PDB file of C-alpha atoms and ligand atoms in Angstrom:
ATOM      1  CA  MET A   1       9.119 -21.215  12.465  1.00  0.00           C
ATOM      2  CA  GLU A   2      10.655 -24.120   9.667  1.00  0.00           C
ATOM      3  CA  TYR A   3      11.104 -22.834   6.331  1.00  0.00           C
ATOM      4  CA  SER A   4       9.016 -25.819   4.534  1.00  0.00           C
ATOM      5  CA  VAL A   5       5.801 -25.006   7.071  1.00  0.00           C
ATOM      6  CA  PHE A   6       5.984 -21.302   6.166  1.00  0.00           C
ATOM      7  CA  ARG A   7       6.032 -22.483   2.625  1.00  0.00           C
ATOM      8  CA  GLU A   8       3.282 -24.624   2.913  1.00  0.00           C
ATOM      9  CA  ASP A   9       1.131 -22.258   5.123  1.00  0.00           C
ATOM     10  CA  PHE A  10       2.221 -19.234   2.247  1.00  0.00           C
ATOM     11  CA  LEU A  11       0.796 -21.185  -1.216  1.00  0.00           C
ATOM     12  CA  ARG A  12      -2.272 -22.394   0.261  1.00  0.00           C
ATOM     13  CA  ILE A  13      -2.951 -18.724   0.869  1.00  0.00           C
ATOM     14  CA  PHE A  14      -1.984 -17.790  -2.197  1.00  0.00           C
ATOM     15  CA  GLU A  15      -3.580 -20.161  -3.868  1.00  0.00           C
ATOM     16  CA  LYS A  16      -7.129 -19.531  -2.425  1.00  0.00           C
ATOM     17  CA  ASN A  17      -6.497 -15.613  -3.255  1.00  0.00           C
ATOM     18  CA  GLY A  18      -5.535 -16.093  -7.204  1.00  0.00           C
ATOM     19  CA  LEU A  19      -1.894 -15.077  -6.691  1.00  0.00           C
ATOM     20  CA  ILE A  20       0.179 -18.205  -6.648  1.00  0.00           C
ATOM     21  CA  ALA A  21       1.674 -16.381  -9.914  1.00  0.00           C
ATOM     22  CA  TYR A  22       4.108 -14.545  -7.288  1.00  0.00           C
ATOM     23  CA  ALA A  23       4.471 -17.395  -5.692  1.00  0.00           C
ATOM     24  CA  ASP A  24       7.808 -18.000  -7.154  1.00  0.00           C
ATOM     25  CA  GLU A  25      10.190 -20.314  -4.869  1.00  0.00           C
ATOM     26  CA  SER A  26      12.305 -16.884  -4.461  1.00  0.00           C
ATOM     27  CA  ALA A  27       9.981 -14.915  -3.237  1.00  0.00           C
ATOM     28  CA  ILE A  28       8.450 -16.880  -1.207  1.00  0.00           C
ATOM     29  CA  ARG A  29      11.965 -16.928   0.085  1.00  0.00           C
ATOM     30  CA  LYS A  30      12.031 -12.875   0.698  1.00  0.00           C
ATOM     31  CA  PHE A  31       9.038 -13.050   2.534  1.00  0.00           C
ATOM     32  CA  TYR A  32       9.962 -15.796   5.120  1.00  0.00           C
ATOM     33  CA  ASP A  33      12.975 -13.904   5.329  1.00  0.00           C
ATOM     34  CA  LEU A  34      10.877 -10.735   5.814  1.00  0.00           C
ATOM     35  CA  THR A  35       8.566 -11.961   8.547  1.00  0.00           C
ATOM     36  CA  ASP A  36      11.487 -12.864  10.859  1.00  0.00           C
ATOM     37  CA  LEU A  37      12.879  -8.913  10.433  1.00  0.00           C
ATOM     38  CA  MET A  38       9.780  -7.594  10.485  1.00  0.00           C
ATOM     39  CA  LEU A  39       8.713  -9.725  13.693  1.00  0.00           C
ATOM     40  CA  GLU A  40      12.553  -8.940  15.221  1.00  0.00           C
ATOM     41  CA  THR A  41      11.871  -5.752  15.291  1.00  0.00           C
ATOM     42  CA  ASN A  42       8.476  -5.614  16.110  1.00  0.00           C
ATOM     43  CA  ARG A  43      10.254  -6.370  19.915  1.00  0.00           C
ATOM     44  CA  VAL A  44      11.316  -2.828  20.361  1.00  0.00           C
ATOM     45  CA  MET A  45       9.430  -0.655  17.833  1.00  0.00           C
ATOM     46  CA  ASN A  46       5.708  -1.066  17.112  1.00  0.00           C
ATOM     47  CA  ILE A  47       5.758  -2.736  13.609  1.00  0.00           C
ATOM     48  CA  THR A  48       2.531  -4.232  13.162  1.00  0.00           C
ATOM     49  CA  ALA A  49       0.025  -5.797  15.463  1.00  0.00           C
ATOM     50  CA  LEU A  50      -0.160  -9.248  13.895  1.00  0.00           C
ATOM     51  CA  THR A  51       2.545 -11.851  15.422  1.00  0.00           C
ATOM     52  CA  THR A  52       1.307 -15.133  13.490  1.00  0.00           C
ATOM     53  CA  THR A  53       2.091 -15.911  10.236  1.00  0.00           C
ATOM     54  CA  ASP A  54      -1.871 -17.468   9.880  1.00  0.00           C
ATOM     55  CA  LYS A  55      -2.549 -13.494  10.008  1.00  0.00           C
ATOM     56  CA  ILE A  56       0.463 -12.322   8.479  1.00  0.00           C
ATOM     57  CA  ILE A  57       0.292 -14.474   5.281  1.00  0.00           C
ATOM     58  CA  PRO A  58      -3.742 -13.157   4.358  1.00  0.00           C
ATOM     59  CA  LEU A  59      -3.736  -9.947   6.445  1.00  0.00           C
ATOM     60  CA  HIS A  60      -0.349  -8.552   5.091  1.00  0.00           C
ATOM     61  CA  TYR A  61       0.857 -10.120   1.945  1.00  0.00           C
ATOM     62  CA  ALA A  62      -2.083 -11.303  -0.087  1.00  0.00           C
ATOM     63  CA  ASP A  63      -3.789  -8.274   1.157  1.00  0.00           C
ATOM     64  CA  CYS A  64      -0.872  -5.815  -0.465  1.00  0.00           C
ATOM     65  CA  VAL A  65       0.280  -8.388  -3.360  1.00  0.00           C
ATOM     66  CA  LYS A  66      -3.130  -8.396  -4.210  1.00  0.00           C
ATOM     67  CA  ALA A  67      -2.906  -5.223  -5.870  1.00  0.00           C
ATOM     68  CA  ALA A  68       0.307  -6.076  -8.194  1.00  0.00           C
ATOM     69  CA  GLU A  69      -2.574  -7.214 -10.715  1.00  0.00           C
ATOM     70  CA  TRP A  70      -3.599  -3.379 -11.197  1.00  0.00           C
ATOM     71  CA  ILE A  71      -0.314  -2.001 -11.140  1.00  0.00           C
ATOM     72  CA  PRO A  72       1.239  -1.094 -14.668  1.00  0.00           C
ATOM     73  CA  GLN A  73       4.860  -2.822 -15.957  1.00  0.00           C
ATOM     74  CA  ASN A  74       8.306  -0.743 -15.243  1.00  0.00           C
ATOM     75  CA  ALA A  75       6.030   1.611 -13.013  1.00  0.00           C
ATOM     76  CA  THR A  76       7.034   4.402 -10.661  1.00  0.00           C
ATOM     77  CA  VAL A  77       4.940   3.834  -7.395  1.00  0.00           C
ATOM     78  CA  ALA A  78       4.836   5.724  -4.693  1.00  0.00           C
ATOM     79  CA  ASP A  79       3.124   3.763  -0.922  1.00  0.00           C
ATOM     80  CA  ILE A  80       1.940   6.916   0.857  1.00  0.00           C
ATOM     81  CA  GLY A  81       1.459   6.238   4.899  1.00  0.00           C
ATOM     82  CA  CYS A  82       3.458   3.251   4.744  1.00  0.00           C
ATOM     83  CA  GLY A  83       4.221   2.595   7.882  1.00  0.00           C
ATOM     84  CA  GLY A  84       6.255  -0.908   8.336  1.00  0.00           C
ATOM     85  CA  GLY A  85       6.099  -1.283   4.989  1.00  0.00           C
ATOM     86  CA  PHE A  86       2.569  -2.358   3.538  1.00  0.00           C
ATOM     87  CA  PRO A  87       2.694  -2.637   0.823  1.00  0.00           C
ATOM     88  CA  VAL A  88       5.547  -1.177  -0.332  1.00  0.00           C
ATOM     89  CA  LEU A  89       7.407  -4.588   0.916  1.00  0.00           C
ATOM     90  CA  PRO A  90       5.594  -7.266  -0.336  1.00  0.00           C
ATOM     91  CA  LEU A  91       5.394  -5.014  -3.897  1.00  0.00           C
ATOM     92  CA  ALA A  92       9.092  -5.039  -4.158  1.00  0.00           C
ATOM     93  CA  ILE A  93       9.134  -8.579  -3.702  1.00  0.00           C
ATOM     94  CA  VAL A  94       6.870  -9.677  -6.546  1.00  0.00           C
ATOM     95  CA  ARG A  95       7.035  -6.824  -9.110  1.00  0.00           C
ATOM     96  CA  PRO A  96      11.131  -6.037  -9.776  1.00  0.00           C
ATOM     97  CA  ASP A  97      10.197  -3.776 -12.426  1.00  0.00           C
ATOM     98  CA  LEU A  98       8.617  -1.654 -10.547  1.00  0.00           C
ATOM     99  CA  ARG A  99      10.700   1.500  -8.731  1.00  0.00           C
ATOM    100  CA  ILE A 100       8.990   2.609  -5.487  1.00  0.00           C
ATOM    101  CA  THR A 101       9.072   4.833  -3.214  1.00  0.00           C
ATOM    102  CA  GLY A 102       7.416   4.556   0.533  1.00  0.00           C
ATOM    103  CA  ILE A 103       6.413   7.653   2.574  1.00  0.00           C
ATOM    104  CA  ASP A 104       5.860   7.933   5.854  1.00  0.00           C
ATOM    105  CA  SER A 105       5.954  10.487   8.719  1.00  0.00           C
ATOM    106  CA  THR A 106       7.296   8.116  11.241  1.00  0.00           C
ATOM    107  CA  GLU A 107      11.127   8.455  10.683  1.00  0.00           C
ATOM    108  CA  LYS A 108      12.058   5.443  12.615  1.00  0.00           C
ATOM    109  CA  LYS A 109       9.484   2.941  10.504  1.00  0.00           C
ATOM    110  CA  ILE A 110      10.900   4.216   7.460  1.00  0.00           C
ATOM    111  CA  ARG A 111      14.402   3.782   8.429  1.00  0.00           C
ATOM    112  CA  TYR A 112      13.740   0.244   9.068  1.00  0.00           C
ATOM    113  CA  VAL A 113      11.795  -0.159   5.839  1.00  0.00           C
ATOM    114  CA  GLN A 114      15.147   1.357   4.307  1.00  0.00           C
ATOM    115  CA  SER A 115      17.331  -0.873   5.745  1.00  0.00           C
ATOM    116  CA  THR A 116      14.650  -4.343   5.071  1.00  0.00           C
ATOM    117  CA  ALA A 117      14.108  -3.143   1.561  1.00  0.00           C
ATOM    118  CA  GLU A 118      18.162  -3.312   1.002  1.00  0.00           C
ATOM    119  CA  LYS A 119      18.847  -6.807   3.293  1.00  0.00           C
ATOM    120  CA  LEU A 120      16.429  -8.026   1.281  1.00  0.00           C
ATOM    121  CA  GLY A 121      17.824  -6.490  -1.827  1.00  0.00           C
ATOM    122  CA  LEU A 122      14.729  -4.861  -2.734  1.00  0.00           C
ATOM    123  CA  GLN A 123      14.343  -1.782  -4.941  1.00  0.00           C
ATOM    124  CA  VAL A 124      12.982   0.481  -2.486  1.00  0.00           C
ATOM    125  CA  MET A 125      13.470   4.302  -1.440  1.00  0.00           C
ATOM    126  CA  ALA A 126      12.085   5.364   1.848  1.00  0.00           C
ATOM    127  CA  ILE A 127      11.442   9.151   3.087  1.00  0.00           C
ATOM    128  CA  SER A 128      10.114  10.021   5.969  1.00  0.00           C
ATOM    129  CA  GLY A 129       7.864  13.180   5.786  1.00  0.00           C
ATOM    130  CA  ARG A 130       4.666  14.193   5.771  1.00  0.00           C
ATOM    131  CA  ALA A 131       2.244  13.715   2.226  1.00  0.00           C
ATOM    132  CA  GLU A 132       1.182  16.637   2.377  1.00  0.00           C
ATOM    133  CA  GLU A 133       3.984  18.392   2.533  1.00  0.00           C
ATOM    134  CA  LEU A 134       5.922  16.566   0.357  1.00  0.00           C
ATOM    135  CA  ALA A 135       3.450  16.845  -2.500  1.00  0.00           C
ATOM    136  CA  LYS A 136       4.519  20.329  -2.794  1.00  0.00           C
ATOM    137  CA  ASN A 137       7.969  19.646  -3.890  1.00  0.00           C
ATOM    138  CA  PRO A 138       8.424  18.995  -7.131  1.00  0.00           C
ATOM    139  CA  GLU A 139      10.128  16.084  -7.176  1.00  0.00           C
ATOM    140  CA  HIS A 140       7.484  14.121  -5.888  1.00  0.00           C
ATOM    141  CA  ARG A 141       4.274  16.629  -7.590  1.00  0.00           C
ATOM    142  CA  ASP A 142       2.915  15.305 -10.771  1.00  0.00           C
ATOM    143  CA  SER A 143       5.774  12.427 -11.069  1.00  0.00           C
ATOM    144  CA  TYR A 144       4.029   9.472 -10.249  1.00  0.00           C
ATOM    145  CA  ASP A 145       2.943   6.698 -12.578  1.00  0.00           C
ATOM    146  CA  CYS A 146       0.780   5.286  -9.475  1.00  0.00           C
ATOM    147  CA  VAL A 147       0.137   5.752  -5.763  1.00  0.00           C
ATOM    148  CA  ILE A 148      -1.317   3.432  -3.508  1.00  0.00           C
ATOM    149  CA  SER A 149      -1.773   3.718   0.052  1.00  0.00           C
ATOM    150  CA  ARG A 150      -3.379   1.095   2.646  1.00  0.00           C
ATOM    151  CA  ALA A 151      -4.919   1.960   6.415  1.00  0.00           C
ATOM    152  CA  VAL A 152      -4.477   5.317   6.213  1.00  0.00           C
ATOM    153  CA  ALA A 153      -7.613   7.451   6.056  1.00  0.00           C
ATOM    154  CA  ARG A 154     -10.946   7.680   5.247  1.00  0.00           C
ATOM    155  CA  LEU A 155     -11.102   8.303   1.110  1.00  0.00           C
ATOM    156  CA  ASN A 156     -12.475  11.940   1.269  1.00  0.00           C
ATOM    157  CA  ILE A 157      -9.071  12.650   3.447  1.00  0.00           C
ATOM    158  CA  LEU A 158      -6.367  10.649   1.711  1.00  0.00           C
ATOM    159  CA  ASN A 159      -7.669  11.576  -1.425  1.00  0.00           C
ATOM    160  CA  GLU A 160      -6.221  14.988  -1.206  1.00  0.00           C
ATOM    161  CA  LEU A 161      -2.834  13.427   0.219  1.00  0.00           C
ATOM    162  CA  CYS A 162      -2.585  11.326  -2.083  1.00  0.00           C
ATOM    163  CA  LEU A 163      -3.939  12.716  -5.624  1.00  0.00           C
ATOM    164  CA  PRO A 164      -1.677  15.644  -5.495  1.00  0.00           C
ATOM    165  CA  TYR A 165       1.223  12.753  -5.967  1.00  0.00           C
ATOM    166  CA  VAL A 166      -0.338  11.168  -9.384  1.00  0.00           C
ATOM    167  CA  LYS A 167       0.988  12.069 -13.125  1.00  0.00           C
ATOM    168  CA  VAL A 168      -1.939  13.273 -15.358  1.00  0.00           C
ATOM    169  CA  GLY A 169      -2.591  10.003 -16.940  1.00  0.00           C
ATOM    170  CA  GLY A 170      -1.488   7.853 -14.300  1.00  0.00           C
ATOM    171  CA  ARG A 171      -3.519   6.087 -10.814  1.00  0.00           C
ATOM    172  CA  LEU A 172      -4.610   5.993  -7.066  1.00  0.00           C
ATOM    173  CA  ILE A 173      -5.167   3.182  -6.149  1.00  0.00           C
ATOM    174  CA  ALA A 174      -6.588   3.354  -2.204  1.00  0.00           C
ATOM    175  CA  LEU A 175      -6.835  -0.124  -0.713  1.00  0.00           C
ATOM    176  CA  LYS A 176     -10.150  -0.273   1.384  1.00  0.00           C
ATOM    177  CA  GLY A 177     -12.639  -2.347   3.443  1.00  0.00           C
ATOM    178  CA  ALA A 178     -15.580  -2.980   3.675  1.00  0.00           C
ATOM    179  CA  ALA A 179     -16.629   0.583   3.833  1.00  0.00           C
ATOM    180  CA  GLY A 180     -14.813   1.103   0.326  1.00  0.00           C
ATOM    181  CA  GLU A 181     -17.966   1.772  -1.641  1.00  0.00           C
ATOM    182  CA  ALA A 182     -19.279   4.166   0.620  1.00  0.00           C
ATOM    183  CA  GLU A 183     -16.218   5.878   1.189  1.00  0.00           C
ATOM    184  CA  TYR A 184     -16.499   6.266  -2.171  1.00  0.00           C
ATOM    185  CA  LEU A 185     -19.478   8.352  -2.671  1.00  0.00           C
ATOM    186  CA  GLU A 186     -18.463  10.602   0.545  1.00  0.00           C
ATOM    187  CA  ALA A 187     -15.041  11.473  -1.507  1.00  0.00           C
ATOM    188  CA  LYS A 188     -16.002  11.781  -4.773  1.00  0.00           C
ATOM    189  CA  ASN A 189     -16.639  15.640  -4.660  1.00  0.00           C
ATOM    190  CA  GLY A 190     -12.995  15.999  -3.384  1.00  0.00           C
ATOM    191  CA  ILE A 191     -11.661  13.497  -5.813  1.00  0.00           C
ATOM    192  CA  PHE A 192     -12.933  15.928  -8.918  1.00  0.00           C
ATOM    193  CA  LYS A 193     -11.505  18.916  -6.937  1.00  0.00           C
ATOM    194  CA  MET A 194      -8.050  16.924  -7.281  1.00  0.00           C
ATOM    195  CA  GLY A 195      -8.409  16.178 -10.953  1.00  0.00           C
ATOM    196  CA  GLY A 196      -8.984  13.048 -10.659  1.00  0.00           C
ATOM    197  CA  GLU A 197     -12.044  10.276 -11.197  1.00  0.00           C
ATOM    198  CA  LEU A 198     -13.820   7.104 -11.052  1.00  0.00           C
ATOM    199  CA  GLU A 199     -11.957   4.654 -13.288  1.00  0.00           C
ATOM    200  CA  SER A 200     -12.897   1.236 -12.048  1.00  0.00           C
ATOM    201  CA  LEU A 201     -14.321   0.396  -7.710  1.00  0.00           C
ATOM    202  CA  ILE A 202     -13.014  -3.207  -7.348  1.00  0.00           C
ATOM    203  CA  SER A 203     -15.396  -5.719  -4.871  1.00  0.00           C
ATOM    204  CA  TYR A 204     -13.438  -8.933  -4.114  1.00  0.00           C
ATOM    205  CA  LYS A 205     -12.727 -10.892  -1.004  1.00  0.00           C
ATOM    206  CA  LEU A 206      -9.525 -11.693   0.795  1.00  0.00           C
ATOM    207  CA  HIS A 207      -9.843 -15.198   1.756  1.00  0.00           C
ATOM    208  CA  MET A 208      -7.542 -16.025   4.958  1.00  0.00           C
ATOM    209  CA  ASN A 209      -7.343 -20.205   6.600  1.00  0.00           C
ATOM    210  CA  LYS A 210     -11.396 -20.269   7.151  1.00  0.00           C
ATOM    211  CA  GLU A 211     -13.762 -17.386   7.009  1.00  0.00           C
ATOM    212  CA  GLU A 212     -12.833 -14.632   3.993  1.00  0.00           C
ATOM    213  CA  GLU A 213     -12.878 -10.346   4.501  1.00  0.00           C
ATOM    214  CA  GLN A 214     -14.403  -8.195   2.115  1.00  0.00           C
ATOM    215  CA  ARG A 215     -12.354  -5.816  -0.154  1.00  0.00           C
ATOM    216  CA  TYR A 216     -12.885  -2.993  -2.229  1.00  0.00           C
ATOM    217  CA  SER A 217     -10.035  -1.399  -4.434  1.00  0.00           C
ATOM    218  CA  VAL A 218     -10.803   2.208  -5.416  1.00  0.00           C
ATOM    219  CA  ILE A 219      -8.851   3.064  -8.591  1.00  0.00           C
ATOM    220  CA  ILE A 220      -9.353   6.501  -9.391  1.00  0.00           C
ATOM    221  CA  ARG A 221      -7.416   7.754 -12.932  1.00  0.00           C
ATOM    222  CA  LYS A 222      -6.343  11.476 -12.514  1.00  0.00           C
ATOM    223  CA  ASN A 223      -6.893  13.162 -16.164  1.00  0.00           C
ATOM    224  CA  SER A 224      -5.631  16.563 -14.980  1.00  0.00           C
ATOM    225  CA  PRO A 225      -2.935  18.698 -12.568  1.00  0.00           C
ATOM    226  CA  THR A 226      -4.068  19.035  -9.199  1.00  0.00           C
ATOM    227  CA  PRO A 227      -4.263  22.665  -8.368  1.00  0.00           C
ATOM    228  CA  LYS A 228      -1.802  24.449  -6.394  1.00  0.00           C
ATOM    229  CA  GLU A 229      -3.610  25.129  -3.722  1.00  0.00           C
ATOM    230  CA  TYR A 230      -4.634  21.795  -2.341  1.00  0.00           C
ATOM    231  CA  PRO A 231      -3.571  19.491  -0.411  1.00  0.00           C
ATOM    232  CA  ARG A 232      -4.086  21.908   2.286  1.00  0.00           C
ATOM    233  CA  THR A 233      -2.807  21.651   5.981  1.00  0.00           C
ATOM    234  CA  PHE A 234      -3.158  18.454   7.211  1.00  0.00           C
ATOM    235  CA  GLY A 235      -5.405  20.167  10.334  1.00  0.00           C
ATOM    236  CA  ASN A 236      -8.093  21.510   7.038  1.00  0.00           C
ATOM    237  CA  ILE A 237      -8.242  18.282   5.280  1.00  0.00           C
ATOM    238  CA  LYS A 238      -9.511  16.571   8.113  1.00  0.00           C
ATOM    239  CA  LYS A 239     -12.393  19.535   9.720  1.00  0.00           C
ATOM    240  CA  LYS A 240     -13.236  20.090   6.073  1.00  0.00           C
ATOM    241  CA  PRO A 241     -13.019  17.154   3.829  1.00  0.00           C
ATOM    242  CA  LEU A 242     -14.062  18.077   0.368  1.00  0.00           C
TER     243      LEU A 242
HETATM  244  N1  LIG B 301       0.204   1.406   5.043  1.00  0.00           N
HETATM  245  C1  LIG B 301       0.768   0.918   6.778  1.00  0.00           C
HETATM  246  C2  LIG B 301       0.193   1.563   7.722  1.00  0.00           C
HETATM  247  C3  LIG B 301      -1.156   2.150   8.251  1.00  0.00           C
HETATM  248  S1  LIG B 301      -1.027   2.513   9.482  1.00  0.00           S
HETATM  249  C4  LIG B 301      -0.141  -0.985   6.426  1.00  0.00           C
HETATM  250  O1  LIG B 301      -1.043  -0.849   5.610  1.00  0.00           O
HETATM  251  O2  LIG B 301       0.229  -1.745   7.190  1.00  0.00           O
HETATM  252  C5  LIG B 301      -1.106   4.522   8.915  1.00  0.00           C
HETATM  253  C6  LIG B 301       0.235   4.982   8.655  1.00  0.00           C
HETATM  254  O3  LIG B 301       0.280   6.378   7.624  1.00  0.00           O
HETATM  255  C7  LIG B 301       1.489   5.612   9.764  1.00  0.00           C
HETATM  256  O4  LIG B 301       2.300   4.805   9.766  1.00  0.00           O
HETATM  257  C8  LIG B 301       1.185   6.901   9.674  1.00  0.00           C
HETATM  258  O5  LIG B 301       2.347   7.478  10.674  1.00  0.00           O
HETATM  259  C9  LIG B 301       1.266   7.269   8.363  1.00  0.00           C
HETATM  260  N2  LIG B 301       0.598   8.408   8.091  1.00  0.00           N
HETATM  261  C10 LIG B 301      -0.477   9.108   8.491  1.00  0.00           C
HETATM  262  N3  LIG B 301      -0.693  10.571   8.151  1.00  0.00           N
HETATM  263  C11 LIG B 301       0.357  10.713   7.562  1.00  0.00           C
HETATM  264  C12 LIG B 301       0.844  11.687   6.512  1.00  0.00           C
HETATM  265  N4  LIG B 301      -0.685  12.762   6.978  1.00  0.00           N
HETATM  266  N5  LIG B 301       2.285  11.642   6.055  1.00  0.00           N
HETATM  267  C13 LIG B 301       3.129  10.572   6.286  1.00  0.00           C
HETATM  268  N6  LIG B 301       2.398   9.537   6.940  1.00  0.00           N
HETATM  269  C14 LIG B 301       1.432   9.642   7.853  1.00  0.00           C
END
């Protein structure tokens, strides 16, 4: 696709979603190059099910950039279960002030994220490993201003995977679909056990070309360190969510 056509589509979707402030020329160029690199790699590795720009721009780019509004300036950020680079890569494009680490258990996805970030000139660190194991490492535990995650697990499982990484006073931003509120109610108890508390439940619409989809952002503030016994093994987290 030609750059000028991509740019027009990009601006239309970002405008519709109130994200025009993030759509400067150099960012749009990077999103254009990211699309190329992603679709190229997607032929040999499963990065995304979305293969056309009318889907990729709203459902990957606008959906992830939306979270930039809730991340403080110069924050350290961990994206847990970043997969093929979402939200880590879009956030790194629009927020060069952030120091973002992407974590995923699939090593080849992490290699792709790291090399793509380098090609785009983005400051990203990509680490392969299981979230519940890396969370025991003092380098990561209680150390991020902000942890973000999209499409990894239901919140009652996700909170145990993510909240150990958040520093006291920091936040977890869980990007959720239409079930976001119900997921929060189900996870409330576990969030409290992790040292967290709901700060806000933000309801908004993600605007596509014609239709729109319901989204929730569940923002959890961490008030006290996560007790040592968490996170448990993934088997136990899944079998007996708190
Ligand atoms: N966040 C991306 C990818 C979602 S797919 C997006 O929104 O597109 C879910 C990803 O979470 C997969 O890449 C999977 O490898 C990773 N994942 C699931 N459980 C994990 C765990 N316990 N630790 C690390 N990564 C995990």
